[in-house]
CSV table of C-alpha atoms and ligand atoms in Angstrom, one decimal:
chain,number,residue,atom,x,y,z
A,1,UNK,CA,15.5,12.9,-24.7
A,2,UNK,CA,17.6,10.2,-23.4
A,3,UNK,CA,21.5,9.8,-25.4
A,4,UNK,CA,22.5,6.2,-26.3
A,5,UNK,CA,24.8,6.3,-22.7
A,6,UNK,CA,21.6,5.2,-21.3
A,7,UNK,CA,19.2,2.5,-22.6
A,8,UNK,CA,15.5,2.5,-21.3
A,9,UNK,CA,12.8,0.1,-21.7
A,10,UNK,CA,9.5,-0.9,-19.5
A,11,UNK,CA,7.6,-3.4,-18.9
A,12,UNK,CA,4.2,-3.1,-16.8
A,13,UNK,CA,4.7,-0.9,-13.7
A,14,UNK,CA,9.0,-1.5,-14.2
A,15,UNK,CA,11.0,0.6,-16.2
A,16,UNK,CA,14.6,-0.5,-16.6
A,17,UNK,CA,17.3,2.5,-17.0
A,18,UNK,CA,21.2,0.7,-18.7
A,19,UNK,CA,24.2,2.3,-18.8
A,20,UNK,CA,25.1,2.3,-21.8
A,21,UNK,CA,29.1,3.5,-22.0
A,22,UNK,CA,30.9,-0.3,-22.9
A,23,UNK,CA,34.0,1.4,-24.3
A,24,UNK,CA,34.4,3.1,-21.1
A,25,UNK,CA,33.5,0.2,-18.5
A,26,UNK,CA,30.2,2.5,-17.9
A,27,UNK,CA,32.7,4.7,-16.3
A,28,UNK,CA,30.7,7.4,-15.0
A,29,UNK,CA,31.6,11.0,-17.0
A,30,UNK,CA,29.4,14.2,-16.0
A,31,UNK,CA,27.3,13.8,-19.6
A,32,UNK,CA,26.4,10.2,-18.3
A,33,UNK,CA,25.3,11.4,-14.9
A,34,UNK,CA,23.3,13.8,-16.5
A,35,UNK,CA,21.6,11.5,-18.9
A,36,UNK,CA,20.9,9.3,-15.7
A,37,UNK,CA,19.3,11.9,-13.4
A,38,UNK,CA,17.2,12.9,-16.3
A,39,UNK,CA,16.1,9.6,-16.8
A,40,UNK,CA,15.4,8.8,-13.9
A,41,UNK,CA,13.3,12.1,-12.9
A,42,UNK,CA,11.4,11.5,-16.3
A,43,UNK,CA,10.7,7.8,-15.1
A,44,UNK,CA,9.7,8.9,-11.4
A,45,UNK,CA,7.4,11.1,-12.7
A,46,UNK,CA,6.0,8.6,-15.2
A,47,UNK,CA,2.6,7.2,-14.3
A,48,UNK,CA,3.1,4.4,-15.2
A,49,UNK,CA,6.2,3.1,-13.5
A,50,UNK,CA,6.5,1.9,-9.8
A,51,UNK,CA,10.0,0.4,-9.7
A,52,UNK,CA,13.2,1.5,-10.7
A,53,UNK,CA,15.8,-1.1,-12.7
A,54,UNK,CA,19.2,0.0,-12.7
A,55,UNK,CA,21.7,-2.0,-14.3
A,56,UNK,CA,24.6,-1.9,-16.6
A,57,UNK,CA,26.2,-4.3,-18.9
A,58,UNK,CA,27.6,-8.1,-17.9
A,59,UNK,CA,30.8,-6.9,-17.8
A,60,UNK,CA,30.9,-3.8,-16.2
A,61,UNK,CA,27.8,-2.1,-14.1
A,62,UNK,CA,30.0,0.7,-14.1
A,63,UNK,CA,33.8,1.4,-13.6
A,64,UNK,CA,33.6,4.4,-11.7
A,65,UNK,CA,33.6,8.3,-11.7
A,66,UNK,CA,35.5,9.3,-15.3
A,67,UNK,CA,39.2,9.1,-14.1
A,68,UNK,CA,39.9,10.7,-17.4
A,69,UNK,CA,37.7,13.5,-16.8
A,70,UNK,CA,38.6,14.0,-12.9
A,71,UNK,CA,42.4,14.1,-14.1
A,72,UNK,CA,42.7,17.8,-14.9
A,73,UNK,CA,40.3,18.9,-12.2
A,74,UNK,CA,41.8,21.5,-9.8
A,75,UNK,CA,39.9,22.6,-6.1
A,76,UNK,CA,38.9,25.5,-7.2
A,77,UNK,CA,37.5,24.2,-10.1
A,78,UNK,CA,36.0,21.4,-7.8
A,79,UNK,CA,34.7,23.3,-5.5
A,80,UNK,CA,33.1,26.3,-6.7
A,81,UNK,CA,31.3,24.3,-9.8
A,82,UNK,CA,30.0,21.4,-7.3
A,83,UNK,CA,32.0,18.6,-9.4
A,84,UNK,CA,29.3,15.8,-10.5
A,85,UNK,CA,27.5,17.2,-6.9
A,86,UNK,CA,24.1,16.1,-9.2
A,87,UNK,CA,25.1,12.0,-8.1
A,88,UNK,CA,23.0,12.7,-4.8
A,89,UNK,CA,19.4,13.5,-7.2
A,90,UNK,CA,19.7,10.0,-7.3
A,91,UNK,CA,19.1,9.4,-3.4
A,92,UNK,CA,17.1,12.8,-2.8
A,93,UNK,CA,14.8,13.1,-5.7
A,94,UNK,CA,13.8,9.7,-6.8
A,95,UNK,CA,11.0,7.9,-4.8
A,96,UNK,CA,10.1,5.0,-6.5
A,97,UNK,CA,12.3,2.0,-5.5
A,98,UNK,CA,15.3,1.8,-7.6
A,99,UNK,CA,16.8,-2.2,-7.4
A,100,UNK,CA,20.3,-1.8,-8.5
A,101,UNK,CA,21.3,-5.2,-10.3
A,102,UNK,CA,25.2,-5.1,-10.5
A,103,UNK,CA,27.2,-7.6,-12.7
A,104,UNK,CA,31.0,-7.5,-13.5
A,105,UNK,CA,32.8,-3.9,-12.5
A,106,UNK,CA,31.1,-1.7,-9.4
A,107,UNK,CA,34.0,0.3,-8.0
A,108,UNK,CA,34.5,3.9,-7.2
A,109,UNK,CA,31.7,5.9,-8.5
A,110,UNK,CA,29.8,2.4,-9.9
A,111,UNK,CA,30.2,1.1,-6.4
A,112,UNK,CA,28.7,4.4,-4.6
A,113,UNK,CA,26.3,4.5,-7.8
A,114,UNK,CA,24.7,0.7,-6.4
A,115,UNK,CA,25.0,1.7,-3.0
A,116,UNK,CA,22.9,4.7,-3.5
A,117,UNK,CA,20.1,1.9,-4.4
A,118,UNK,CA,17.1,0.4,-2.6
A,119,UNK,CA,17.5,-2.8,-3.1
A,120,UNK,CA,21.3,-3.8,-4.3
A,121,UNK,CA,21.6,-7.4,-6.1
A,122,UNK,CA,24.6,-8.7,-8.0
A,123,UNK,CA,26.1,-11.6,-9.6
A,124,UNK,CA,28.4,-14.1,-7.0
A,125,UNK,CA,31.4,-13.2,-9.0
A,126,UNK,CA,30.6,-9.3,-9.7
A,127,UNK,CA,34.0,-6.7,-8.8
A,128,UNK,CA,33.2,-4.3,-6.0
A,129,UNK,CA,35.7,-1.9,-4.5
A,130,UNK,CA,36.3,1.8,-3.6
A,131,UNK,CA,40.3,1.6,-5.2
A,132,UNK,CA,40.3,5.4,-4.9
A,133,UNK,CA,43.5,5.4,-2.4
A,134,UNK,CA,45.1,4.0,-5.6
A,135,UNK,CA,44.9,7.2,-7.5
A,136,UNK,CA,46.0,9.1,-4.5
A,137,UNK,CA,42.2,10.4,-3.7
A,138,UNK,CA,39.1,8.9,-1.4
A,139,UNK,CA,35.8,8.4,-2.4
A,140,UNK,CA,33.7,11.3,-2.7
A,141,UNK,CA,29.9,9.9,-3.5
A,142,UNK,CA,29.1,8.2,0.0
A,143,UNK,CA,31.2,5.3,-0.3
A,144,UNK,CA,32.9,5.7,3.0
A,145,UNK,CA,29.2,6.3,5.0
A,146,UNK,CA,27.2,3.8,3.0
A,147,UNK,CA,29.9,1.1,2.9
A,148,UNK,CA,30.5,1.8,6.6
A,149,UNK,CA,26.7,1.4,7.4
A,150,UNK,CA,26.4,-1.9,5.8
A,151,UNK,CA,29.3,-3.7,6.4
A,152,UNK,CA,30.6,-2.1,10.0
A,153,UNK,CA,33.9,0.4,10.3
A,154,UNK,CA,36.3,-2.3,10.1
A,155,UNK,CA,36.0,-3.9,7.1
A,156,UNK,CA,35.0,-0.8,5.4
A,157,UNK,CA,38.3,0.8,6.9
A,158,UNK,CA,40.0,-2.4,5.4
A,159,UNK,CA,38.8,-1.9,2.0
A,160,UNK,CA,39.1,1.7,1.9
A,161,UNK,CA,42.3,1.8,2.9
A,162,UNK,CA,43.7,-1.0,0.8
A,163,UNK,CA,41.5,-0.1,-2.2
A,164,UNK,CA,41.3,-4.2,-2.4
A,165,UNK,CA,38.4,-5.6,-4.6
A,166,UNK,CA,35.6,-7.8,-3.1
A,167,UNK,CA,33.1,-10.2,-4.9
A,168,UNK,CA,29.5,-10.3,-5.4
A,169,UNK,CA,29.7,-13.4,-2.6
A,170,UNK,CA,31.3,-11.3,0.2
A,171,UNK,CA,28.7,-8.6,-0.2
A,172,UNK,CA,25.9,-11.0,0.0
A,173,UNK,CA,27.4,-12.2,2.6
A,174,UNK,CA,28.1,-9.5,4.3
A,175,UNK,CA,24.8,-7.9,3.9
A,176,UNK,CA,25.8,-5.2,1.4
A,177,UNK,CA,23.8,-6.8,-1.4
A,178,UNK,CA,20.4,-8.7,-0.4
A,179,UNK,CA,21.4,-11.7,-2.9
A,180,UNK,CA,24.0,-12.7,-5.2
A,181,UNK,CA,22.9,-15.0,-7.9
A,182,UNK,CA,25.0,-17.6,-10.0
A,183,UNK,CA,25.0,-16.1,-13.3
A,184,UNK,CA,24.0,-12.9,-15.2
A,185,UNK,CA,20.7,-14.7,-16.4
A,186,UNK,CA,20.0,-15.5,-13.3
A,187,UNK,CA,20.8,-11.9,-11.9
A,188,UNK,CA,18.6,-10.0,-14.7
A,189,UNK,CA,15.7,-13.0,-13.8
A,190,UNK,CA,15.8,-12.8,-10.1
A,191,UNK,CA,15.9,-8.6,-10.4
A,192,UNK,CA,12.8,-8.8,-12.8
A,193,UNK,CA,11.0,-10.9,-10.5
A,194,UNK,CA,11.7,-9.0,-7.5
A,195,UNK,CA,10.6,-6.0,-9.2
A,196,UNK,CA,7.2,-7.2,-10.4
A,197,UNK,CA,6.5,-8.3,-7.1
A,198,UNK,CA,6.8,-5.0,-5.7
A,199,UNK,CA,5.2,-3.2,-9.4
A,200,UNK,CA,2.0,-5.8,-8.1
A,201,UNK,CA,1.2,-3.3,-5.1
A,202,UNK,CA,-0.2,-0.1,-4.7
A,203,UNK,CA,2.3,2.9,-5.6
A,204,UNK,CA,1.3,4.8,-2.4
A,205,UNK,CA,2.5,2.4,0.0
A,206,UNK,CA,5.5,1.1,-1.8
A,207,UNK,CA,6.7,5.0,-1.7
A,208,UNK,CA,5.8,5.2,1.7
A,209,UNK,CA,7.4,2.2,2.5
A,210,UNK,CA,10.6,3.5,0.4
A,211,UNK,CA,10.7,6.7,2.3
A,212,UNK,CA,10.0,5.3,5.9
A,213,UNK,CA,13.2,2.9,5.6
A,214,UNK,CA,15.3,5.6,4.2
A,215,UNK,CA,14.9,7.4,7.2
A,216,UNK,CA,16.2,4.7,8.8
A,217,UNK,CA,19.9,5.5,7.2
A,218,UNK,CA,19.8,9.5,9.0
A,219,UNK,CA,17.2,9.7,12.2
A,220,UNK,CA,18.5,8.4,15.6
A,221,UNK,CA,15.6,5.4,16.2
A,222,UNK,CA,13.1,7.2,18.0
A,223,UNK,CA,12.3,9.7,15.7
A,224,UNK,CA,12.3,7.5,13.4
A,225,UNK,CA,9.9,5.4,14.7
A,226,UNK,CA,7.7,8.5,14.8
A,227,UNK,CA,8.4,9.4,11.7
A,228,UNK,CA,7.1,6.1,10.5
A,229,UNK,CA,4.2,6.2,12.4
A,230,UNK,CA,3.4,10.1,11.0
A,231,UNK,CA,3.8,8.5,7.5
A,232,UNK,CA,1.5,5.0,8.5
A,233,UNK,CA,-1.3,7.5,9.6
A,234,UNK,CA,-1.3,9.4,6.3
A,235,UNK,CA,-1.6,6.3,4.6
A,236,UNK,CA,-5.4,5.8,5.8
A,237,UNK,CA,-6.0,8.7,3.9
A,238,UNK,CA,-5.7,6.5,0.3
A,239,UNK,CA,-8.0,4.4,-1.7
A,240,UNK,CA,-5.3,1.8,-1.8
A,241,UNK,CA,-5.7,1.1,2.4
A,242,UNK,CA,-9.2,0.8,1.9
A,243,UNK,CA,-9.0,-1.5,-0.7
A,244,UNK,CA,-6.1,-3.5,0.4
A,245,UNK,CA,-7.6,-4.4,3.8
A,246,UNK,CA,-11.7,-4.9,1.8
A,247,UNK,CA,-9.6,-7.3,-0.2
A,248,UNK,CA,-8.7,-9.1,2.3
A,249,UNK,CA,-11.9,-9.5,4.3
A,250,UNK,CA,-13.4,-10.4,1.0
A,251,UNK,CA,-10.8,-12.8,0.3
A,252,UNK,CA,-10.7,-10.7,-3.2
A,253,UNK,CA,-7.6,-9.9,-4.8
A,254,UNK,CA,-7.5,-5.9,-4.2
A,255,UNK,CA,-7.5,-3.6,-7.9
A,256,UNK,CA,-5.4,-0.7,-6.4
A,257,UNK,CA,-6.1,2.8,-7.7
A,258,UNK,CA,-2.8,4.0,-6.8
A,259,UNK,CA,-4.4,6.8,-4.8
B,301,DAK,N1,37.4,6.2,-16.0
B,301,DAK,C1,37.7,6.3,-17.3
B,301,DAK,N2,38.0,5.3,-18.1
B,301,DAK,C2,37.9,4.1,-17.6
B,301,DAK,C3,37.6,3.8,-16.2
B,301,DAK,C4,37.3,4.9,-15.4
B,301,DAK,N3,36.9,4.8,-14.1
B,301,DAK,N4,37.6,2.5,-16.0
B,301,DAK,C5,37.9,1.9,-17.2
B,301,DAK,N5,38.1,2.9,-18.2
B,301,DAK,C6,38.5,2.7,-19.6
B,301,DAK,C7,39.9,2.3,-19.7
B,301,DAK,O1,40.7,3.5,-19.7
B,301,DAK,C8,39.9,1.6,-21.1
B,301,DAK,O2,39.8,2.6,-22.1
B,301,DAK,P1,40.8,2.6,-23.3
B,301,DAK,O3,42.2,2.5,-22.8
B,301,DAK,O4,40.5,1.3,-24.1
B,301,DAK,O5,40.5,3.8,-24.1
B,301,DAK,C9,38.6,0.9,-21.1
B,301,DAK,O6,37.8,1.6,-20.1
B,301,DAK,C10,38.7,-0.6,-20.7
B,301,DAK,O7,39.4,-0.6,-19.5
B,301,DAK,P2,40.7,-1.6,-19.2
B,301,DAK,O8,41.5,-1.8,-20.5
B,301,DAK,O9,41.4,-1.1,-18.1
B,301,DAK,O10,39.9,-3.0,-18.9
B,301,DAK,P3,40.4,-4.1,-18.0
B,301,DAK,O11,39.4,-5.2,-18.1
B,301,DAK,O12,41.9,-4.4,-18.2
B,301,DAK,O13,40.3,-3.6,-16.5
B,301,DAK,C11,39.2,-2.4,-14.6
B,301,DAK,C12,39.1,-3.3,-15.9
B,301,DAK,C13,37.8,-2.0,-14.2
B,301,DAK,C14,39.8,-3.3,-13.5
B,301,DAK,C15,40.1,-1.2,-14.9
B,301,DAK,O14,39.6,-0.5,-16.1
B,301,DAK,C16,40.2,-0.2,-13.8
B,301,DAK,O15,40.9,-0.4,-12.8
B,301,DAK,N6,39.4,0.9,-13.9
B,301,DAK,C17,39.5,2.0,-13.0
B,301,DAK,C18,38.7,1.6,-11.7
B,301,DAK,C19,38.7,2.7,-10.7
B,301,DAK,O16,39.8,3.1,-10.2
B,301,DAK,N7,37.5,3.3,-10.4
B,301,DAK,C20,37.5,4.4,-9.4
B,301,DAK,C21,37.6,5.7,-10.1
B,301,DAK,S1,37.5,7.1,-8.9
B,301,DAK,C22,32.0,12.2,-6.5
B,301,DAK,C23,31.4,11.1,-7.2
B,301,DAK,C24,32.1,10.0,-7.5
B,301,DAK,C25,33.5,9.9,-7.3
B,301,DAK,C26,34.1,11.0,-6.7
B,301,DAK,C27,33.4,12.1,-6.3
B,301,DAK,N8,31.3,13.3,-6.1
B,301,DAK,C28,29.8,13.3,-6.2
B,301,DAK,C29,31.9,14.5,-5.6
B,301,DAK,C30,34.1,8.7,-7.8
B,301,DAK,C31,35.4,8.5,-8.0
B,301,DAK,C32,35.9,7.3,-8.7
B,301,DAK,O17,35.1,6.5,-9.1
């Protein structure tokens, strides 16, 4: 079951999953990974859990890939044992929404690690960066596509390249994170909300809705317009449609069956 790196607790139809590494900044080490995905995989097959919390502590949501770990690492090593290759389960197996609520540290790994979420929120003053030219490497979890994607090529290239930090603010601002809230409380309150909003409709189309905007990120538009429109189609095929749109002639609040 799950180690003390990662803390887990629920509330209805939200299950929150902590890093839980303080000595280490939440730095991300190969055991921690592997905690996570099986965490995560255990909560995405849970019935009972629609949303995805992912947070780590006030101080740190997490430092980075283990520097102390990568260290001794040679290519070969690297490359034929797929070096901490398991980050991507995260984007590719999970498919309930994961919200990503990031206060204090988020660079390297940590940064990539919130990037990878669905919905990214932080504190104003929270510490992203890819510093990886630092330490004489690059990222190597996504940061240089996903960064790229959301803020445009050249301030990515600038922050990539300089390995400079930026706050909480900037990537609100610059439409990396969808809010950035005052304080910590504020963070963990606003997160929670958000995600019982979304745990208050029916698991089919939040998925659907998940996996349609996803696409988004890799299909050139028009097939992924299609795409959403193959996915839109299945969805008359649920109880939840049915209900959702009875509800609503009825001016009844709609019971989902999730099915
Ligand atoms: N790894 C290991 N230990 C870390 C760490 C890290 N990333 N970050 C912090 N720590 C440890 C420190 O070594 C220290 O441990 P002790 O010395 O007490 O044993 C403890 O956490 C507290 O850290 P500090 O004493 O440094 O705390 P400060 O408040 O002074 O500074 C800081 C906080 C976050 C500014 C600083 O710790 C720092 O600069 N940390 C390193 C940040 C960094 O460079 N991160 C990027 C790492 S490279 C891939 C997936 C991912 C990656 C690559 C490939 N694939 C899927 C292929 C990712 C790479 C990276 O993330």
């Amino acid at each position: 079951m799950l180690s003390p790196a990662i803390g887990t607790g629920q509330l209805t139809g939200l299950h929150a999953v902590t890093l839980n590494r303080p000595k280490a900044l939440n730095a991300l080490s190969t055991p921690l990974i592997t905690e996570l995905n099986q965490a995560l995989l255990e909560v995405n097959s849970s019935d009972r859990v629609s949303v995805i919390l992912l947070t780590g502590s006030q101080k740190a949501f997490a430092a980075g890939a283990d520097i102390k770990e990568m260290a001794p690492l040679t290519f070969s090593k690297a490359y034929t044992q797929s070096f901490i290759e398991s980050w991507s389960q995260l984007t590719t197996q999970v498919k309930k929404p994961i919200i990503a609520a990031v206060s204090g540290h988020a660079l390297g790994g940590g940064c990539e690690l919130a990037m990878m979420a669905d919905i990214l929120y932080c504190t104003e003053s929270a510490n992203f960066g890819q510093p990886e030219i630092k330490l004489g490497t690059i990222p190597g979890a996504g940061g240089s596509q996903r960064l790229t994607r959301a803020i445009g090529k050249s301030r990515a290239m600038e922050l990539i390249l300089t390995g400079k930090s930026f706050t909480g603010a900037e990537a609100a601002q610059w439409g990396l994170a969808a809010k950035a809230f005052p304080s910590y409380e504020a963070l963990m309150e606003g997160a929670m909300k958000t995600a019982e909003t979304i745990a208050s409709y029916s698991k089919v189309a939040i998925i659907g809705a998940k996996e349609v905007v996803n696409k988004s990120q890799d299909l050139p538009l028009r097939d992924g317009v299609e795409y959403e429109r193959r996915v839109f189609h299945g969805i008359f095929g649920s109880q939840d449609q049915k209900i959702g749109m009875k509800a609503f002639a009825e001016k009844q609040k709609p019971e989902w069956t999730h099915e």
